[in-house]
Coordinates of C-alpha atoms and ligand atoms in Angstrom, one line a residue:
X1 CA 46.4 82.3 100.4
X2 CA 46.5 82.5 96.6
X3 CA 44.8 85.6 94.8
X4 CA 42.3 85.5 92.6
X5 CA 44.8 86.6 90.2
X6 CA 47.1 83.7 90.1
X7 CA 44.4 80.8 90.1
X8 CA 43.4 82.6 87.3
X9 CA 46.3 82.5 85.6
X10 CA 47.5 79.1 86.4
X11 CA 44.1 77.9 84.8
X12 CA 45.0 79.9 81.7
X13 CA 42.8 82.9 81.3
X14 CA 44.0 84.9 79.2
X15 CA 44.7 88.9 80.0
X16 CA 41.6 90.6 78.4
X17 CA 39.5 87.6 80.1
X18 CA 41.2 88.6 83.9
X19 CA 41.0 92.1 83.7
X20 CA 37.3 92.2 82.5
X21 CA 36.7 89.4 85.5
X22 CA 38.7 92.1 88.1
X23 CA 36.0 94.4 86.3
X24 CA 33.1 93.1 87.2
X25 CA 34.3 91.7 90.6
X26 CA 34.8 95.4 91.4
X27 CA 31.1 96.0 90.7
X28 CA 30.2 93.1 93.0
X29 CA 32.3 94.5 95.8
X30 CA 30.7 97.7 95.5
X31 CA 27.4 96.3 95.5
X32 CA 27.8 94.2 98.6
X33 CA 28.8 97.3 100.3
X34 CA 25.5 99.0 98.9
X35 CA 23.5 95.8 100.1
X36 CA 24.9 95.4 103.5
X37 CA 23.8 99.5 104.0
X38 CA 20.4 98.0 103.4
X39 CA 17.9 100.5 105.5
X40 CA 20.9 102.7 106.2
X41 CA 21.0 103.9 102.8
X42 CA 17.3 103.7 101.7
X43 CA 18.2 101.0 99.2
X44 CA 15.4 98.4 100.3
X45 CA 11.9 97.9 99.2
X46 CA 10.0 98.0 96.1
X47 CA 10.2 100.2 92.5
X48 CA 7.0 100.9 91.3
X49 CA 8.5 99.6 87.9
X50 CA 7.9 96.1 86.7
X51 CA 10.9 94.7 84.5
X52 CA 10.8 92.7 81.0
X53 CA 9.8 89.2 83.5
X54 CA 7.1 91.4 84.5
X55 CA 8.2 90.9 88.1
X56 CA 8.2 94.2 90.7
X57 CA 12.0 95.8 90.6
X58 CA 13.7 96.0 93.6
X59 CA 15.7 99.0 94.3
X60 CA 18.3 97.2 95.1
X61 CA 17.5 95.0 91.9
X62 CA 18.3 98.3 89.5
X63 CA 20.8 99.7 91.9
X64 CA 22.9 96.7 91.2
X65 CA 21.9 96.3 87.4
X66 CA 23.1 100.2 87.1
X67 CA 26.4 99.6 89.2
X68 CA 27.5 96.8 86.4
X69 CA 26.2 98.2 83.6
X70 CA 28.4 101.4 84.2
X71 CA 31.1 99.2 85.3
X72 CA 31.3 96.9 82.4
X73 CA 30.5 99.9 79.6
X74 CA 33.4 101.8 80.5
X75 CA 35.5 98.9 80.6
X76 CA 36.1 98.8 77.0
X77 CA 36.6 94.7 77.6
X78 CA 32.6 94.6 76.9
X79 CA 31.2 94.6 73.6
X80 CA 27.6 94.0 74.2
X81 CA 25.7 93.0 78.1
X82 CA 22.2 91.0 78.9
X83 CA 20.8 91.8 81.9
X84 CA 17.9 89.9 83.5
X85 CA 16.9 94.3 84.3
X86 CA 17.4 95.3 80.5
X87 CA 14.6 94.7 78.5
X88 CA 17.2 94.6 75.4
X89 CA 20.8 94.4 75.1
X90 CA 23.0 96.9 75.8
X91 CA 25.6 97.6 73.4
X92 CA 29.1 98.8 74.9
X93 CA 32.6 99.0 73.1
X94 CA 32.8 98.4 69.2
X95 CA 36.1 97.1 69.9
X96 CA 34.7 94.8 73.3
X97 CA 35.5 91.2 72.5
X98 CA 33.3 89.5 75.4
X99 CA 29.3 89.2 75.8
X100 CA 28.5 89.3 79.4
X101 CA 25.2 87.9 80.7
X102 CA 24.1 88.8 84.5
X103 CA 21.3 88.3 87.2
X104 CA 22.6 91.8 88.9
X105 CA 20.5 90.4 92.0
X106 CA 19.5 87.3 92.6
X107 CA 17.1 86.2 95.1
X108 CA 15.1 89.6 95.1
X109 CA 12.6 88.2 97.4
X110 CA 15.3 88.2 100.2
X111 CA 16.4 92.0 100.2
X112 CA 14.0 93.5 102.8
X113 CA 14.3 90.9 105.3
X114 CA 18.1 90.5 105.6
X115 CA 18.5 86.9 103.5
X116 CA 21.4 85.9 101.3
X117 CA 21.3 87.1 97.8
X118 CA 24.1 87.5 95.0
X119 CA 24.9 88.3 91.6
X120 CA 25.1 85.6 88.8
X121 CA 27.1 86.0 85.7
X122 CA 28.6 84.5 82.4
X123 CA 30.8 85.5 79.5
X124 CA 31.2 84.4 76.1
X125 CA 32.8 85.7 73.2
X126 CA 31.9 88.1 71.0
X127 CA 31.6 87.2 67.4
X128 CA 33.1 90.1 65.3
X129 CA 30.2 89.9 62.9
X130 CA 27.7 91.4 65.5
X131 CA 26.2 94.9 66.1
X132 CA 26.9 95.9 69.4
X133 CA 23.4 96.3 70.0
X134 CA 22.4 92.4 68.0
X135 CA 20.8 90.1 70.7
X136 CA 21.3 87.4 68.3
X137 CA 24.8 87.3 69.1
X138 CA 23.7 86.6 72.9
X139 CA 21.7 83.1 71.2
X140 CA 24.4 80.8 72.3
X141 CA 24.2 77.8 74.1
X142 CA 25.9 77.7 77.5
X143 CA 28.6 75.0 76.4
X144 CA 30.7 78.6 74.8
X145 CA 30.5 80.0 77.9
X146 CA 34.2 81.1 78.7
X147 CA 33.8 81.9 82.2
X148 CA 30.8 81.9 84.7
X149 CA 30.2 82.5 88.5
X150 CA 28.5 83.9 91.4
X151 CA 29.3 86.6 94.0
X152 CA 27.6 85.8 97.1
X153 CA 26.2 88.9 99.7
X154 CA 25.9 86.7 103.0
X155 CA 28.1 86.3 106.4
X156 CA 30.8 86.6 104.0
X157 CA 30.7 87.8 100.6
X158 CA 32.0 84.9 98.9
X159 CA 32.6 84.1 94.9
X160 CA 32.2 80.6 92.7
X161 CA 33.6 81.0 89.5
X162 CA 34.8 78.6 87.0
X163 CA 37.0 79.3 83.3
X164 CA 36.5 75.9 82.4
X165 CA 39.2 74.2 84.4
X166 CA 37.3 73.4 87.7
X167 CA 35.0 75.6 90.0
X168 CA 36.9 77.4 92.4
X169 CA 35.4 79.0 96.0
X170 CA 37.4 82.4 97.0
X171 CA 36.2 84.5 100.2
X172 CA 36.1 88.8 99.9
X173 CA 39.1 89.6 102.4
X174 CA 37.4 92.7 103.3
X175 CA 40.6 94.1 105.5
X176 CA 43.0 94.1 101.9
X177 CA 39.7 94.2 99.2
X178 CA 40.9 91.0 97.5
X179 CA 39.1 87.6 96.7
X180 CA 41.5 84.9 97.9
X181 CA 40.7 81.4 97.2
X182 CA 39.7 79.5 100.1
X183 CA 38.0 76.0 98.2
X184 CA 40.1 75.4 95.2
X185 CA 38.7 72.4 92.5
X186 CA 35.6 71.9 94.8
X187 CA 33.1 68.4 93.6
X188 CA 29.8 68.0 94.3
X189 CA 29.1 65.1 96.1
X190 CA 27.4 62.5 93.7
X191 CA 25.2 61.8 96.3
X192 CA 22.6 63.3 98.5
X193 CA 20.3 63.1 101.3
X194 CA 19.2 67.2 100.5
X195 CA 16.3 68.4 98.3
X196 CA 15.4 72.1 97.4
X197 CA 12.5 72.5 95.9
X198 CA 9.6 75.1 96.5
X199 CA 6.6 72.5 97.3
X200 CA 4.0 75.2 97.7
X201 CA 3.9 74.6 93.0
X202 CA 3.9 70.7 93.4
X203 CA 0.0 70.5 92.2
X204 CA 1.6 72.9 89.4
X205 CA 4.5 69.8 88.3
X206 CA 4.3 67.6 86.1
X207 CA 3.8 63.9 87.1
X208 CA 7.3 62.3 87.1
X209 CA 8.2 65.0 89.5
X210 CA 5.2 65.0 91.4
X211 CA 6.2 61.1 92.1
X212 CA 9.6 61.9 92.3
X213 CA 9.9 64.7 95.2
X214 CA 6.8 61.9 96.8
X215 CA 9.1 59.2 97.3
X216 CA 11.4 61.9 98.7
X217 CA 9.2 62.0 101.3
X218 CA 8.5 58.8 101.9
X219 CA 12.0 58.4 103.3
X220 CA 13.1 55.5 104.2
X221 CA 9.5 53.6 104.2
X222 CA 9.2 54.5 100.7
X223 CA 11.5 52.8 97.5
X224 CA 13.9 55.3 98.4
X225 CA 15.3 53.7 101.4
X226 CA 16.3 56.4 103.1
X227 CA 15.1 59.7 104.5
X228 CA 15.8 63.4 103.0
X229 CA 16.2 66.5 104.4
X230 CA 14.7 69.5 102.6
X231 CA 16.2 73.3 102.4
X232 CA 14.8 76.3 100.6
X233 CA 16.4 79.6 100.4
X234 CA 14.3 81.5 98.3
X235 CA 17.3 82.1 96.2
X236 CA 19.0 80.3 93.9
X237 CA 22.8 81.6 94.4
X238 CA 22.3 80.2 98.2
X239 CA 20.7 76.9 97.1
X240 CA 23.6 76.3 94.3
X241 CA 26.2 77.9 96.9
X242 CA 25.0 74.7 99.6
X243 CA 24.6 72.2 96.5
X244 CA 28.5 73.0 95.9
X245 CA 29.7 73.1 99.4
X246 CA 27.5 69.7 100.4
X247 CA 25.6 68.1 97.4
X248 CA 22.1 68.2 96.8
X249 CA 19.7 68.6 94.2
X250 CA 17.9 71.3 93.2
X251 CA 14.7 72.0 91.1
X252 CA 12.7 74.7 89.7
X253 CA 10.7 72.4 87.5
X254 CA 8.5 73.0 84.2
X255 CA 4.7 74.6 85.8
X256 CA 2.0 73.7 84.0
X257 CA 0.1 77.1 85.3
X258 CA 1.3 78.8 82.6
X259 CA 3.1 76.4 79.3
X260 CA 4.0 79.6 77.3
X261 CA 6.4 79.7 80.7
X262 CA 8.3 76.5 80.9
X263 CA 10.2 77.6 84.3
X264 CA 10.9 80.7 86.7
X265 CA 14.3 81.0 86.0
X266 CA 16.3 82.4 83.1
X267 CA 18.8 80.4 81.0
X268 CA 21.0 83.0 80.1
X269 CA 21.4 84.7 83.9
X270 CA 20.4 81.7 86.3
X271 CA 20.2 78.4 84.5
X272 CA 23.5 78.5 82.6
X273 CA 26.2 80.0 84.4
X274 CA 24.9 77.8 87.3
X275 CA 25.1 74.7 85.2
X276 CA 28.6 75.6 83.9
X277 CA 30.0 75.7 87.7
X278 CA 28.0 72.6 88.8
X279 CA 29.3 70.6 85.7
X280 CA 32.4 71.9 86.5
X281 CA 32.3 70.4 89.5
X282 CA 31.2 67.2 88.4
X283 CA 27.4 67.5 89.1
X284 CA 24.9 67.5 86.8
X285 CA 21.9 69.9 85.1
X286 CA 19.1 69.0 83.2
X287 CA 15.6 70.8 82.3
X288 CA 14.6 67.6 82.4
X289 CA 14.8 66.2 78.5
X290 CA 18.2 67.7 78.1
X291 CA 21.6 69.6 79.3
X292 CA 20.6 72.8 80.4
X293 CA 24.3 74.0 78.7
X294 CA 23.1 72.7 75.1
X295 CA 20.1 74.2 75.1
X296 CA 19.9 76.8 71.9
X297 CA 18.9 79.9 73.3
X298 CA 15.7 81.7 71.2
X299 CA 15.2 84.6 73.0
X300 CA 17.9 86.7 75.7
X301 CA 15.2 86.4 78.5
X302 CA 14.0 82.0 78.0
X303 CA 13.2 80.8 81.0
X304 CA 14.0 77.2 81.4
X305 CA 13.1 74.2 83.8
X306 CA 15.8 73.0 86.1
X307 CA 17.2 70.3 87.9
X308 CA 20.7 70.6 89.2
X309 CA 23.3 69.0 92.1
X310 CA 24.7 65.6 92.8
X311 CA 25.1 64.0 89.7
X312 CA 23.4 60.3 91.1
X313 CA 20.4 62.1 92.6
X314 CA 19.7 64.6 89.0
X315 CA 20.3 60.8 87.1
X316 CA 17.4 59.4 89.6
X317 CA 15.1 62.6 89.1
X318 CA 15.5 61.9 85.3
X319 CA 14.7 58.2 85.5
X320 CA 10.7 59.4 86.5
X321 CA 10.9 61.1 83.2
X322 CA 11.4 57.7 81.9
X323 CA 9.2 55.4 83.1
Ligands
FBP1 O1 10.0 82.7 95.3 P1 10.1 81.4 94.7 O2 8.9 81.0 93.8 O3 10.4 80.3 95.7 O4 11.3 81.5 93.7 C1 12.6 81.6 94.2 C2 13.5 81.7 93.0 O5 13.2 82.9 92.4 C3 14.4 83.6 92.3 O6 14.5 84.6 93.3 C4 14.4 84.3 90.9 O7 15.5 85.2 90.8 P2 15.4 86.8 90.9 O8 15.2 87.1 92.4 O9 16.7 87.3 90.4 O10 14.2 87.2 90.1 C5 15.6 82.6 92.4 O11 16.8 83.2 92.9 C6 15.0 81.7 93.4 O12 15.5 80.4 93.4
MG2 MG1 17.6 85.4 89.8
MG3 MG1 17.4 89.1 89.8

């Protein structure tokens, strides 16, 4: 099976871009082995601490923010990183010529009861004007993203990662330590019978939604046709991870409970890298007026809406926007 290595190569990353990629792949590794210790190692449960989202820190949520941080700072490949942890940016080598943005744990919600989580990440270049401390470098929009993926902590610790030439699968061969690429070039299905959406917010959506995921579930007595089957993970790498391997659409939609919050999720550590591997793969992502990827960024920690999967079904989710 080919190495992570030479897929990267043949799709023409260069040097610096690899070796920063093995970097932070290393971090990964080292955090599945932290996660998969879970009560073993006291690493579950809550922090007192609240982050910059104002959300309750997982230990395993700075655990894994610390274990890349250290990681990618004494790289020297890193000039500057974003963390969905860091309230600010975190300058790193003078000389670092990528920005990396990461979601060190995704799926927090899942740690103390043994459910899939992963880490999310994307890199762009670093523009040789900025401080390495300047968050307005980070204020690009996710179509100069330069390589993006997700490392997956479930049955098998599994990565999706894209450099712009197709969205690759590769499995963690845990007897050698090496990523070998089990799903090369994988395409989302453009169509889909499979929704993931957390209806406990739909009195929260806005209309065309709220008469969108409806005829969902009207099935096949409704103008749909047909009937839908409905999965939620609770976290967004294992939702994406099933959209990829199976089609299917996923939402985390604008909420009108609070407007100065379009969205849960965060542009720069959720929204776009996950965009950049689903377009990759020939699917689509919207907030639902536009591509999530040319959204300008204002701040490092927007949240966004989202809309994502099987390019027919996002098309038919943005046609209620229409009417
Ligand atoms: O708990 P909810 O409201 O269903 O939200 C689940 C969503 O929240 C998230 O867990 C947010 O990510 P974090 O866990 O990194 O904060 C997503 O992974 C997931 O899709
Ligand atoms: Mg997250
Ligand atoms: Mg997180």
């Amino acid at each position: 099976m080919k190495r992570l290595n030479s897929q990267l190569q043949e799709d023409g990353a260069p040097m610096e871009l690899i070796l920063l990629i093995r970097t932070l792949l290393a971090g990964c590794k080292e955090i599945s082995f932290r996660v998969s210790q879970g009560a073993l190692a006291g690493v579950l449960g809550s922090l007192l601490s609240e982050n910059v989202q104002g959300e309750t820190q997982k230990k395993l949520d700075v655990i894994s923010n610390q274990i890349l941080k250290d990681i990618l700072k004494e790289s020297g490949y890193v000039k500057a990183i974003s963390s969905e942890e860091e309230d600010d940016v975190v300058g790193c080598h003078p000389e670092g010529k990528y920005l990396v943005s990461f979601d060190p744990l995704d799926g927090s919600s899942n740690t103390d009861i043994n459910s899939l989580i992963g880490t999310i990440f994307s890199i762009t270049h670093a523009p040789q004007w900025m401080e390495p401390d300047d968050p307005s470098a980070f204020l690009q929009p996710g179509t100069q993203i330069v390589a993006a993926g997700y490392v997956l902590y479930g049955p098998s610790t599994m990565l999706a990662m894209s450099t712009g030439r197709g969205t690759h699968l590769y499995t963690l061969d845990k007897t050698h330590g090496g990523f070998l690429l089990t799903k090369p070039n994988i395409t989302v299905p453009e169509q889909t019978k499979e929704f993931a959406i957390n209806s406990s917010n739909q009195r929260h959506w806005e209309e065309p939604m709220q008469k969108y995921v409806t005829d969902l579930l009207l099935g096949d007595e409704g103008p749909r046709g047909k009937n839908f089957n409905m999965r939620w993970v609770g976290a967004m790498v294992g939702d994406i991870h099933r959209v990829l391997s199976r089609g299917g659409i996923f939402a985390y939609p604008f909420d009108q409970r609070n407007p100065k919050i379009p969205g849960k999720l965060r542009l720069l550590y959720e929204a776009n890298p996950m965009s950049f591997l689903i377009e990759q793969a020939g699917g689509a992502a919207s907030t639902g007026d536009t591509r999530i990827l040319e959204v300008m960024p204002r701040e490092i920690h927007q949240r966004v809406p989202v809309i994502m999967g099987s390019k027919e079904e996002v098309e038919t989710c943005m046609s209620y926007y229409e009417k």
